[in-house]
Amino acid sequence: MPGEEELIQLRIEKLQRLQARGIDVYPARAARTHDAIGAKAAFERWEADGAQGDAPAASVAGRITAMRDMGKASFLDVTDGSGRIQCYVKKDIIGEEAYAGLADLDLGDFLSVTGPLFRTRTQEITVEARSYQVLAKALRPPPEKWHGVEDIEIRYRQRYLDLMANAEVRDIFRTRAAIVSAMRRHLDGRGFIEVETPVLQPEAGGAAATPFTTHHRALDQDFFLRISLELHLKRLIIGGYDRVYEIGRIFRNEGVSWKYNTEFTMLEMYEAYADYNDVARNVEEMVSSIAQQVLGTTTAQFEEHTIDLAPPWKRITMREALIEHAGIDFAEFRTREKLYEELHRRGFADLDPGWSWGKLIDEAVSHYVEPKLIQPTFLLDYPKEISPLAKSKPGEDGIVERFEFFIAGFEMGNAYSELNDPVDQRERFEAQRRLAAAGIEEVETLDEDFLIALEHGMPPTGGLGIGIDRLTMILTGQRSIREVILFPALRRKD
RNA sequence: GGGCCGCUAGCUCAAUUGGCAGAGCAGCUGACUCUUAAUCAGCCGGUUCUGGGUUCGACUCCCGGGCGGCUCACCA
C-alpha cells in the first residue's frame, strides 16, 4: 500500500487496535527506573560485584528505533536521551497476547519495557521483557535508519527529524549548551551579574545595522527589535553595577549566509574601571577556559586548521596588519580621497565614493587581513568613523581603543574602551548622521535617552560582544551558522 | 538582489542519446525463540517541486514560478 498517506493510515489502524484492547496509547505516566545508559551501568556494577543473586531489573523508556522479529522472539532497540538499549521480547516469557501485541508497534513509537537485565550471546546488555507499556504512538514513519535525514531542507525545517536520526547533530547542540553554561560560570565566577534588557526598543542602537520594526498597539508606538545589547548594559554601569553581562538574542534585518543568521545570540559584558586591554585578557582566558571545559583541550579543529586557543593570543594593530598583509600604511593615505584612489588602483571594484576613510580601511582589512587571521588574533585600534561608541586612543588622531578578534578568518567579537564622554558621544552621533547624509553607510542612530544617561557620568569601562553562534561553529567545527542554530531562519514554504 | 547547482516512493539514491520510472531501507504477508544495517520468500508503494511549451513520445529539452544549497553583493 504504502505511500505516505497509506503509511499513516496503517499506523492509525494499529492505534485503534491497541485502543480496542483497552490500552491507553498516550498515558500520562511512564514506568521508568533507569535511562538506557543507567540501566547498562547498573548491570555492569552488579557484574563487578560478583554477579551475586538475581540480576538487576529495570524499566526503560524511549523511542523504538529498531525491531528485529525472529518469529517467537523479537529484539527492540529503545532509544532515550541517554542512548540506546536493546530489549528482548520472548513469547514464552511475556505470554501469547502481549507478544502478539508487538505487531501493533512501529518504529518511532515510545515504549516502556520492564524486566531483568542480561547479556546476550554477543555480550550486549539487554532488558528481558516481562512487560511493556505503550507510551505514545507515532503516526508518521521515522527517517531511514541507516542514512538518516540528509536533505538539508528537511534537516532545518523539521529539525526534530534531524535530531532523531543524526546523533552528531544532537551532540552539536549539547556542546552549544555546554559552551553557554561554561561562559556563565566564567563570568559569574568573576563577579559579573547577568541581566536582561529589552528586546523591543524605541531606538535600536549599539551597532550599525538595519533593525526590524514592529508596532505596539496599546502605546500606539513603533518599536525596533534590538540590534545589540550595548546601550542598555552601559546604562546599568551608570546605575552602579561594576560588572554586568547579558546573553541574548539580537535581530538584524539583513542578508543571511554561512556566517549570518537573521537572529543570533550575543554575549555582551561590561566592566567598570577596565579598558580594552583588560577585556582582551578576559576574552582569551574565557574562550580557552570554555574550550578546556567543553572539548577537554584548548585546541579546536576547524576545516583544515588546528586552532590553538590557549592564551596569550596574537595582538596586532590594524595599521600594522595592513602593512604586513597588504603593504598599505594608512598613515600615508590620511584622506578619504587618497585612500579611495589607492584601493581603486589596487582593483577594488565596488567602492562607494561616499564611504568614509574609516570605512575604506575596514574594507581593505576585510579583504587583505581578516582571511589571514586563522589563529586567534586581536586586531587593535580601529578608525574612529566606524567606531562611534569607542573612546579615542590618546595621541593617535582618528583612532579609537577598539579591537575585534578573529578565529579561522572570521570575526568572533568586538570590544572597546567605552566612550564615556557625553559631549564627545553626542558629536560622534552627529558625525554618524552626517555620514548617513553623505553616503550609503549603515550608521549608528542618535539615542537621546542614552546621552542623558551618559551625562549622569559613566566610569571608564571596557565592553565586549561575542557571537555565541560563531564561537560554537569554531568549537564544533561547523562551516555554516545554520548548523549551530536549532531553527535557522528560512523562507516560508507554502 | 545576481550567478551557478539541486529538487524522482515515507527516507537514502538510480534511470544510457528523448523510448514501459527502478533499487535499498521503511511498510504489508509468510518463515524463523540470541538478533543488532538480522536473514529468507513474496507483495504494495510515484502529481519525477510546480505551471506552460516542443515532441509520436519528456525525469530528461525550452520558458515561467516555488523552495533549498553554494557563491558574489550587502552586512560588525
Coordinates of C-alpha atoms (C1' of nucleotides) in Angstrom, one line a residue:
Chain A
M1 CA 0.0 0.0 0.0
P2 CA 2.4 2.5 1.3
G3 CA 2.6 6.0 0.0
E4 CA 2.8 8.4 2.8
E5 CA -1.0 8.5 3.4
E6 CA -1.2 4.7 3.5
L7 CA 1.7 4.5 6.0
I8 CA -0.2 6.9 8.2
Q9 CA -3.4 5.1 7.8
L10 CA -1.8 1.8 8.8
R11 CA -0.5 3.3 11.9
I12 CA -3.9 4.8 12.8
E13 CA -5.3 1.3 12.4
K14 CA -2.8 -0.1 14.7
L15 CA -3.5 2.6 17.2
Q16 CA -7.2 1.8 17.0
R17 CA -6.5 -1.9 17.6
L18 CA -4.5 -1.0 20.7
Q19 CA -7.3 1.2 22.0
A20 CA -9.8 -1.6 21.2
R21 CA -7.9 -3.8 23.6
G22 CA -8.3 -1.1 26.3
I23 CA -4.8 0.2 26.1
D24 CA -4.2 3.9 26.7
V25 CA -1.9 4.8 23.8
Y26 CA -1.0 8.1 25.3
P27 CA -0.7 7.5 29.0
A28 CA 0.1 10.4 31.4
R29 CA 2.8 8.4 33.2
A30 CA 5.6 6.1 32.2
A31 CA 7.1 3.2 34.1
R32 CA 10.8 4.1 34.2
T33 CA 13.5 3.3 36.7
H34 CA 16.6 3.9 34.6
D35 CA 17.7 5.6 31.5
A36 CA 19.3 3.5 28.8
I37 CA 22.9 4.2 29.9
G38 CA 21.9 4.0 33.6
A39 CA 20.4 0.5 33.2
K40 CA 23.5 -0.8 31.5
A41 CA 25.7 0.8 34.2
A42 CA 23.6 -0.9 36.9
F43 CA 24.1 -4.2 35.3
E44 CA 27.8 -3.7 35.0
R45 CA 28.0 -2.8 38.7
W46 CA 26.2 -6.0 39.6
E47 CA 28.7 -8.0 37.5
A48 CA 31.6 -6.1 39.0
D49 CA 30.3 -7.0 42.4
G50 CA 30.4 -10.7 41.5
A51 CA 27.0 -11.2 40.0
Q52 CA 25.5 -12.5 43.2
G53 CA 21.8 -13.3 43.3
D54 CA 19.3 -12.1 40.8
A55 CA 20.4 -9.7 38.1
P56 CA 19.1 -6.2 38.5
A57 CA 15.8 -5.4 36.8
A58 CA 14.9 -2.1 35.1
S59 CA 12.1 -0.2 33.4
V60 CA 13.5 1.7 30.5
A61 CA 11.5 4.0 28.3
G62 CA 12.2 5.6 24.9
R63 CA 11.6 5.6 21.2
I64 CA 11.6 2.3 19.3
T65 CA 14.4 2.8 16.8
A66 CA 14.7 -0.8 15.5
M67 CA 12.7 -4.0 15.6
R68 CA 14.2 -7.4 14.7
D69 CA 11.5 -10.0 14.7
M70 CA 12.8 -13.6 15.0
G71 CA 9.4 -15.3 14.9
K72 CA 8.7 -16.3 18.5
A73 CA 11.1 -13.7 19.9
S74 CA 12.0 -10.2 19.0
F75 CA 14.6 -7.6 19.7
L76 CA 13.7 -4.0 20.0
D77 CA 16.1 -1.1 20.3
V78 CA 14.8 1.6 22.6
T79 CA 16.5 5.0 22.5
D80 CA 16.1 7.7 25.1
G81 CA 18.1 10.9 25.7
S82 CA 21.0 9.0 27.2
G83 CA 21.4 6.5 24.4
R84 CA 20.1 3.1 23.1
I85 CA 19.3 -0.1 24.9
Q86 CA 18.3 -3.4 23.5
C87 CA 15.2 -5.2 24.7
Y88 CA 14.5 -8.9 24.2
V89 CA 10.8 -9.9 24.0
K90 CA 10.3 -13.6 24.1
K91 CA 6.9 -15.2 23.6
D92 CA 7.5 -17.9 26.3
I93 CA 8.3 -15.3 28.9
I94 CA 5.9 -12.4 28.1
G95 CA 2.9 -14.5 27.0
E96 CA 0.9 -15.1 23.9
E97 CA -1.2 -12.0 24.0
A98 CA 1.5 -9.5 24.8
Y99 CA 3.7 -11.0 22.2
A100 CA 1.0 -10.7 19.5
G101 CA 0.6 -7.1 20.6
L102 CA 4.1 -6.3 19.2
A103 CA 2.5 -6.3 15.8
D104 CA 0.8 -3.0 16.6
L105 CA 4.1 -1.3 17.5
D106 CA 6.0 0.7 14.9
L107 CA 9.4 2.3 14.6
G108 CA 9.1 5.8 16.2
D109 CA 6.6 4.8 18.9
F110 CA 7.5 5.4 22.5
L111 CA 7.6 2.3 24.7
S112 CA 8.5 1.4 28.3
V113 CA 9.9 -2.1 28.8
T114 CA 10.3 -3.8 32.2
G115 CA 12.3 -6.8 33.1
P116 CA 15.7 -8.2 34.4
L117 CA 18.9 -7.3 32.6
F118 CA 21.1 -9.9 31.0
R119 CA 23.8 -10.3 28.4
T120 CA 23.1 -11.8 25.1
R121 CA 25.3 -14.3 23.3
T122 CA 27.1 -11.3 21.7
Q123 CA 27.5 -9.7 25.2
E124 CA 25.1 -6.9 24.7
I125 CA 23.3 -5.8 27.9
T126 CA 19.6 -6.3 27.2
V127 CA 16.3 -5.9 29.0
E128 CA 14.5 -9.2 29.1
A129 CA 10.9 -8.0 28.8
R130 CA 8.4 -9.2 31.4
S131 CA 6.0 -6.5 30.3
Y132 CA 5.9 -3.4 28.2
Q133 CA 3.7 -0.3 28.0
V134 CA 3.0 1.9 25.0
L135 CA 3.8 5.5 25.9
A136 CA 3.0 7.2 22.7
K137 CA 2.1 6.1 19.2
A138 CA 3.7 7.8 16.2
L139 CA 1.5 8.3 13.2
R140 CA 4.3 9.1 10.8
P141 CA 7.3 6.9 9.9
P142 CA 10.7 8.0 11.1
P143 CA 13.6 8.7 8.8
E144 CA 15.5 5.8 7.3
K145 CA 17.6 4.0 9.8
W146 CA 20.9 3.9 8.1
H147 CA 21.3 7.1 6.2
G148 CA 19.1 9.1 8.4
V149 CA 18.0 12.5 7.1
E150 CA 20.4 14.1 4.7
D151 CA 18.2 16.5 2.9
I152 CA 19.3 19.9 4.2
E153 CA 15.9 21.4 3.8
I154 CA 14.3 18.7 5.9
R155 CA 17.1 18.9 8.4
Y156 CA 16.4 22.6 9.1
R157 CA 12.7 22.8 8.6
Q158 CA 12.0 19.6 10.6
R159 CA 14.9 19.7 13.0
Y160 CA 13.3 17.1 15.2
L161 CA 13.8 14.6 12.4
D162 CA 17.5 15.6 12.1
L163 CA 18.0 15.3 15.8
M164 CA 16.1 12.0 15.9
A165 CA 18.2 10.5 13.1
N166 CA 21.6 12.1 13.5
A167 CA 23.5 11.7 16.8
E168 CA 26.2 14.1 15.7
V169 CA 23.7 16.8 15.4
R170 CA 22.4 16.1 18.9
D171 CA 26.0 16.4 20.1
I172 CA 26.5 19.8 18.4
F173 CA 23.6 21.3 20.4
R174 CA 24.7 19.7 23.6
T175 CA 28.1 21.3 23.0
R176 CA 26.4 24.6 22.4
A177 CA 24.6 24.4 25.7
A178 CA 27.9 23.5 27.4
I179 CA 29.6 26.5 25.9
V180 CA 27.0 28.9 27.2
S181 CA 27.0 27.2 30.6
A182 CA 30.8 27.4 30.8
M183 CA 30.6 31.1 29.7
R184 CA 28.2 31.8 32.5
R185 CA 30.4 30.1 35.1
H186 CA 33.4 32.1 34.0
L187 CA 31.6 35.4 34.2
D188 CA 29.7 34.6 37.4
G189 CA 33.0 33.5 38.9
R190 CA 34.4 36.9 38.2
G191 CA 31.7 38.9 39.9
F192 CA 29.7 39.7 36.8
I193 CA 25.9 39.7 37.2
E194 CA 23.7 38.5 34.5
V195 CA 20.9 40.9 33.5
E196 CA 18.1 41.1 30.9
T197 CA 17.3 44.2 28.9
P198 CA 14.5 45.0 26.5
V199 CA 14.3 43.3 23.1
L200 CA 11.7 45.8 22.0
Q201 CA 13.2 49.3 22.0
P202 CA 12.1 52.7 20.8
E203 CA 15.6 53.2 19.3
A204 CA 17.7 50.3 18.0
G205 CA 21.3 51.3 18.8
G206 CA 24.7 50.0 19.7
A207 CA 25.5 48.8 16.2
A208 CA 25.3 49.9 12.6
A209 CA 22.6 47.6 11.2
T210 CA 19.1 47.6 9.9
P211 CA 16.6 46.7 12.6
F212 CA 13.2 45.0 12.3
T213 CA 10.3 47.2 13.2
T214 CA 7.0 46.4 14.9
H215 CA 4.2 48.3 16.4
H216 CA 2.9 48.4 20.0
R217 CA -0.8 48.8 19.8
A218 CA -1.6 49.9 23.4
L219 CA 1.2 52.5 23.3
D220 CA 0.4 53.3 19.7
Q221 CA 4.1 53.5 19.0
D222 CA 6.6 51.8 16.7
F223 CA 9.3 49.7 18.3
F224 CA 12.5 48.2 17.0
L225 CA 13.9 44.8 17.7
R226 CA 17.3 45.2 19.3
I227 CA 20.4 45.0 17.1
S228 CA 22.8 44.9 20.1
L229 CA 22.7 44.9 23.9
E230 CA 25.2 47.7 24.3
L231 CA 23.4 50.8 25.3
H232 CA 21.2 49.3 28.0
L233 CA 24.1 47.5 29.6
K234 CA 26.0 50.8 29.8
R235 CA 23.0 52.3 31.5
L236 CA 23.5 49.6 34.1
I237 CA 27.1 50.5 34.6
I238 CA 26.0 54.1 35.0
G239 CA 23.5 52.8 37.6
G240 CA 26.3 51.5 39.7
Y241 CA 26.8 47.8 38.8
D242 CA 30.5 47.4 38.1
R243 CA 30.3 44.1 36.1
V244 CA 27.3 43.1 34.0
Y245 CA 26.6 40.8 31.2
E246 CA 23.7 39.6 29.1
I247 CA 23.5 36.6 26.8
G248 CA 20.7 37.4 24.5
R249 CA 19.1 37.2 21.1
I250 CA 19.5 40.1 18.7
F251 CA 18.0 40.7 15.3
R252 CA 19.3 42.2 12.2
N253 CA 17.3 42.8 9.1
E254 CA 20.0 41.9 6.6
G255 CA 21.2 39.1 4.4
V256 CA 21.8 35.6 5.5
S257 CA 24.8 33.5 4.7
W258 CA 27.0 30.8 6.1
K259 CA 28.0 33.3 8.8
Y260 CA 25.0 35.5 9.3
N261 CA 21.6 34.4 10.6
T262 CA 18.8 36.9 11.0
E263 CA 18.6 36.4 14.7
F264 CA 21.6 35.3 16.6
T265 CA 22.9 35.1 20.2
M266 CA 25.4 37.5 21.6
L267 CA 27.2 37.8 24.8
E268 CA 27.9 41.3 25.8
M269 CA 29.8 42.2 29.0
Y270 CA 30.8 45.5 30.6
E271 CA 33.4 46.0 33.2
A272 CA 33.8 49.3 35.0
Y273 CA 37.4 50.5 35.6
A274 CA 38.7 48.3 32.8
D275 CA 39.9 49.1 29.4
Y276 CA 40.1 47.2 26.2
N277 CA 43.4 45.6 27.2
D278 CA 41.8 44.2 30.3
V279 CA 38.9 43.0 28.1
A280 CA 41.3 41.2 25.7
R281 CA 42.8 39.3 28.6
N282 CA 39.4 38.3 29.9
V283 CA 38.4 37.1 26.4
E284 CA 41.4 34.9 25.8
E285 CA 41.0 33.4 29.3
M286 CA 37.3 32.9 28.9
V287 CA 37.4 31.3 25.5
S288 CA 40.3 29.0 26.3
S289 CA 38.6 28.0 29.6
I290 CA 35.4 27.3 27.7
A291 CA 37.2 25.1 25.2
Q292 CA 39.0 23.3 28.0
Q293 CA 35.7 22.5 29.8
V294 CA 33.8 21.6 26.7
L295 CA 36.3 19.9 24.5
G296 CA 38.8 18.9 27.1
T297 CA 41.5 20.7 25.3
T298 CA 42.4 24.2 24.2
T299 CA 42.8 23.3 20.6
A300 CA 40.0 23.1 18.1
Q301 CA 39.8 21.7 14.6
F302 CA 38.2 23.9 12.1
E303 CA 38.3 22.7 8.5
E304 CA 42.0 22.1 7.8
H305 CA 43.1 24.4 10.6
T306 CA 44.1 23.4 14.1
I307 CA 43.3 26.3 16.2
D308 CA 45.2 26.9 19.4
L309 CA 43.0 28.8 21.8
A310 CA 45.5 28.9 24.7
P311 CA 46.4 32.5 25.8
P312 CA 48.1 34.7 25.0
W313 CA 46.6 35.4 21.6
K314 CA 48.3 37.4 19.0
R315 CA 47.8 41.2 19.2
I316 CA 48.3 43.4 16.1
T317 CA 47.1 46.8 15.3
M318 CA 45.0 47.4 12.3
R319 CA 47.7 49.6 10.8
E320 CA 50.5 47.0 11.4
A321 CA 48.2 44.3 9.9
L322 CA 47.5 46.3 6.8
I323 CA 51.2 47.0 6.3
E324 CA 52.1 43.3 6.9
H325 CA 49.4 41.8 4.7
A326 CA 48.8 44.4 2.0
G327 CA 51.7 46.7 2.1
I328 CA 49.4 49.7 2.8
D329 CA 50.3 52.1 5.6
F330 CA 47.2 54.1 6.1
A331 CA 49.3 56.8 7.7
E332 CA 50.4 57.6 4.2
F333 CA 46.8 57.9 3.0
R334 CA 45.3 60.2 5.5
T335 CA 42.4 61.4 3.5
R336 CA 39.4 59.6 2.2
E337 CA 40.2 60.6 -1.4
K338 CA 43.8 59.3 -1.3
L339 CA 42.8 56.0 0.3
Y340 CA 40.0 55.6 -2.2
E341 CA 42.4 56.2 -5.1
E342 CA 44.9 53.7 -3.7
L343 CA 42.3 51.0 -3.2
H344 CA 40.8 51.7 -6.6
R345 CA 44.3 51.4 -8.1
R346 CA 44.6 48.0 -6.4
G347 CA 41.5 46.8 -8.2
F348 CA 38.7 47.2 -5.6
A349 CA 35.7 47.3 -7.8
D350 CA 32.7 48.1 -5.6
L351 CA 34.0 51.0 -3.6
D352 CA 31.4 53.7 -2.9
P353 CA 32.7 57.2 -3.2
G354 CA 30.6 58.2 -0.2
W355 CA 32.4 56.0 2.1
S356 CA 34.5 57.5 4.9
W357 CA 38.2 57.0 5.4
G358 CA 37.5 54.5 8.2
K359 CA 35.0 52.5 6.1
L360 CA 37.6 52.3 3.3
I361 CA 40.2 51.0 5.8
D362 CA 37.6 48.5 7.1
E363 CA 37.1 47.4 3.5
A364 CA 40.8 46.9 2.9
V365 CA 41.2 45.0 6.2
S366 CA 38.3 42.7 5.3
H367 CA 39.9 41.9 2.0
Y368 CA 43.6 41.6 2.9
V369 CA 43.8 40.9 6.6
E370 CA 40.8 39.1 8.1
P371 CA 41.1 35.9 6.0
K372 CA 44.6 35.5 7.2
L373 CA 43.7 35.6 10.9
I374 CA 43.4 31.9 11.4
Q375 CA 44.8 31.6 14.8
P376 CA 43.0 33.7 17.5
T377 CA 44.1 37.3 16.9
F378 CA 43.1 40.6 18.4
L379 CA 43.0 43.3 15.7
L380 CA 43.5 46.5 17.6
D381 CA 42.9 50.3 17.1
Y382 CA 40.1 51.0 14.7
P383 CA 39.2 54.1 12.7
K384 CA 37.0 56.5 14.7
E385 CA 34.4 56.9 11.9
I386 CA 33.3 53.3 12.1
S387 CA 33.5 53.2 15.9
P388 CA 31.2 55.8 17.3
L389 CA 30.9 54.2 20.8
A390 CA 34.6 53.7 21.4
K391 CA 37.0 56.0 23.3
S392 CA 39.7 57.8 21.2
K393 CA 43.2 56.5 21.6
P394 CA 45.4 59.1 23.2
G395 CA 48.0 60.5 20.8
E396 CA 46.6 58.9 17.7
D397 CA 44.4 61.0 15.6
G398 CA 41.3 59.3 14.1
I399 CA 41.9 56.0 16.0
V400 CA 40.0 54.5 18.9
E401 CA 40.7 51.9 21.5
R402 CA 38.8 49.1 20.0
F403 CA 39.6 45.5 18.9
E404 CA 37.8 42.8 17.1
F405 CA 39.0 39.3 17.4
F406 CA 39.2 36.7 14.7
I407 CA 39.5 33.0 14.6
A408 CA 39.7 30.9 11.4
G409 CA 39.5 34.1 9.4
F410 CA 36.2 35.4 10.6
E411 CA 35.0 37.8 13.2
M412 CA 34.1 36.5 16.6
G413 CA 33.7 39.6 18.7
N414 CA 34.2 43.2 19.2
A415 CA 35.3 45.3 22.2
Y416 CA 36.1 48.9 23.2
S417 CA 37.3 51.1 25.9
E418 CA 33.8 52.6 26.0
L419 CA 33.3 56.2 25.2
N420 CA 32.1 57.8 28.4
D421 CA 32.5 61.5 27.5
P422 CA 28.9 62.6 26.8
V423 CA 29.9 65.6 24.8
D424 CA 32.2 63.5 22.6
Q425 CA 29.5 60.9 22.3
R426 CA 27.0 63.5 21.1
E427 CA 29.4 64.7 18.5
R428 CA 30.0 61.1 17.3
F429 CA 26.3 60.6 16.9
E430 CA 26.1 63.8 14.9
A431 CA 29.1 62.7 12.8
Q432 CA 27.2 59.5 12.1
R433 CA 24.3 61.4 11.0
R434 CA 26.4 63.5 8.6
L435 CA 27.9 60.3 7.2
A436 CA 24.5 58.9 6.6
A437 CA 23.5 62.0 4.7
A438 CA 26.7 61.9 2.6
G439 CA 27.0 58.3 1.8
I440 CA 25.2 55.0 2.0
E441 CA 26.8 53.6 5.1
E442 CA 24.8 52.0 7.8
V443 CA 25.2 54.2 10.8
E444 CA 24.5 54.5 14.5
T445 CA 21.4 56.4 15.3
L446 CA 21.3 59.2 17.9
D447 CA 19.8 57.9 21.1
E448 CA 19.0 61.0 23.2
D449 CA 17.9 58.9 26.2
F450 CA 21.3 57.2 26.2
L451 CA 23.0 60.5 26.0
I452 CA 21.1 61.7 29.1
A453 CA 22.3 58.6 30.9
L454 CA 25.9 59.2 29.9
E455 CA 25.6 62.8 31.1
H456 CA 25.0 61.4 34.6
G457 CA 28.5 60.0 34.5
M458 CA 29.9 56.6 33.5
P459 CA 33.1 55.3 34.8
P460 CA 35.9 54.2 32.5
T461 CA 34.5 50.9 31.2
G462 CA 35.7 48.0 29.0
G463 CA 32.9 46.4 26.9
L464 CA 32.7 43.3 24.7
G465 CA 30.4 41.5 22.4
I466 CA 30.9 37.9 21.3
G467 CA 28.9 36.0 18.7
I468 CA 28.0 32.8 20.5
D469 CA 26.8 31.1 17.3
R470 CA 30.2 31.7 15.7
L471 CA 32.1 30.6 18.7
T472 CA 30.1 27.4 18.7
M473 CA 31.0 27.0 15.0
I474 CA 34.7 27.1 15.9
L475 CA 34.4 24.7 18.8
T476 CA 32.2 22.2 16.9
G477 CA 34.0 22.5 13.6
Q478 CA 30.8 23.6 11.7
R479 CA 31.2 25.6 8.5
S480 CA 27.6 27.0 8.5
I481 CA 26.0 29.0 11.2
R482 CA 22.8 27.1 10.4
E483 CA 24.4 24.0 11.8
V484 CA 24.7 25.6 15.3
I485 CA 21.2 27.2 15.3
L486 CA 18.4 24.8 16.0
F487 CA 15.8 26.5 13.9
P488 CA 17.6 28.8 11.4
A489 CA 15.7 31.5 9.5
L490 CA 14.2 30.0 6.3
R491 CA 11.8 31.3 3.8
R492 CA 8.2 30.1 4.5
K493 CA 7.3 27.3 2.2
D494 CA 3.7 27.1 1.1
Chain B
rG1 C1' 19.3 41.0 -5.1
rG2 C1' 22.9 38.5 -9.2
rG3 C1' 25.4 33.9 -10.9
rC4 C1' 25.8 28.5 -10.5
rC5 C1' 23.7 23.9 -8.8
rG6 C1' 19.8 20.8 -6.8
rC7 C1' 14.5 19.0 -6.1
rU8 C1' 12.4 11.3 -8.5
rA9 C1' 8.4 6.4 -3.4
rG10 C1' 7.9 8.0 3.9
rC11 C1' 13.8 8.1 3.9
rU12 C1' 18.7 7.3 1.0
rC13 C1' 19.6 7.2 -4.0
rA14 C1' 19.5 5.2 -9.6
rA15 C1' 17.3 5.9 -14.6
rU16 C1' 22.3 5.4 -21.3
rU17 C1' 21.1 9.6 -27.0
rG18 C1' 14.2 12.0 -25.5
rG19 C1' 11.8 5.5 -25.6
rC20 C1' 7.5 1.0 -20.4
rA21 C1' 10.2 5.4 -13.7
rG22 C1' 13.9 1.4 -10.6
rA23 C1' 16.8 -0.3 -6.1
rG24 C1' 17.9 -0.4 -0.8
rC25 C1' 15.6 0.9 3.9
rA26 C1' 10.7 1.5 6.0
rG27 C1' 5.6 -0.8 5.2
rC28 C1' 2.4 -5.4 4.2
rU29 C1' 2.0 -11.2 4.0
rG30 C1' 4.6 -15.6 5.3
rA31 C1' 9.1 -18.5 7.7
rC32 C1' 12.4 -18.2 11.8
rU33 C1' 12.9 -18.5 20.2
rC34 C1' 20.2 -14.6 21.0
rU35 C1' 19.3 -10.7 16.7
rU36 C1' 21.7 -6.0 16.1
rA37 C1' 22.1 -2.3 8.8
rA38 C1' 19.1 -9.8 11.3
rU39 C1' 18.1 -13.3 7.4
rC40 C1' 14.9 -15.7 3.6
rA41 C1' 10.4 -15.7 0.1
rG42 C1' 6.5 -12.8 -1.9
rC43 C1' 3.8 -8.1 -2.3
rC44 C1' 2.4 -3.0 -2.2
rG45 C1' 4.2 1.9 -2.8
rG46 C1' 5.1 7.7 -7.9
rU47 C1' 1.3 14.9 -9.2
rU48 C1' 9.6 12.7 -11.1
rC49 C1' 8.8 20.5 -6.8
rU50 C1' 5.1 23.4 -9.9
rG51 C1' 2.7 25.8 -14.4
rG52 C1' 3.3 26.1 -19.6
rG53 C1' 5.8 24.7 -24.3
rU54 C1' 8.5 21.4 -28.1
rU55 C1' 7.8 16.2 -29.5
rC56 C1' 4.6 10.3 -31.9
rG57 C1' 6.8 10.2 -27.0
rA58 C1' 9.7 14.4 -21.6
rC59 C1' 12.5 12.6 -15.0
rU60 C1' 15.5 14.0 -19.4
rC61 C1' 15.0 19.6 -24.0
rC62 C1' 12.9 25.1 -23.7
rC63 C1' 10.3 29.2 -20.9
rG64 C1' 7.9 31.0 -16.3
rG65 C1' 7.2 30.1 -10.9
rG66 C1' 8.5 27.8 -5.8
rC67 C1' 11.9 26.1 -2.1
rG68 C1' 16.9 24.9 -0.8
rG69 C1' 22.4 24.9 -1.2
rC70 C1' 26.9 27.2 -2.8
rU71 C1' 28.9 31.8 -4.2
rC72 C1' 29.1 37.2 -5.0
rA73 C1' 27.0 41.6 -3.3
rC74 C1' 25.0 43.6 1.3
rC75 C1' 26.1 43.2 6.5
rA76 C1' 30.1 44.3 12.6

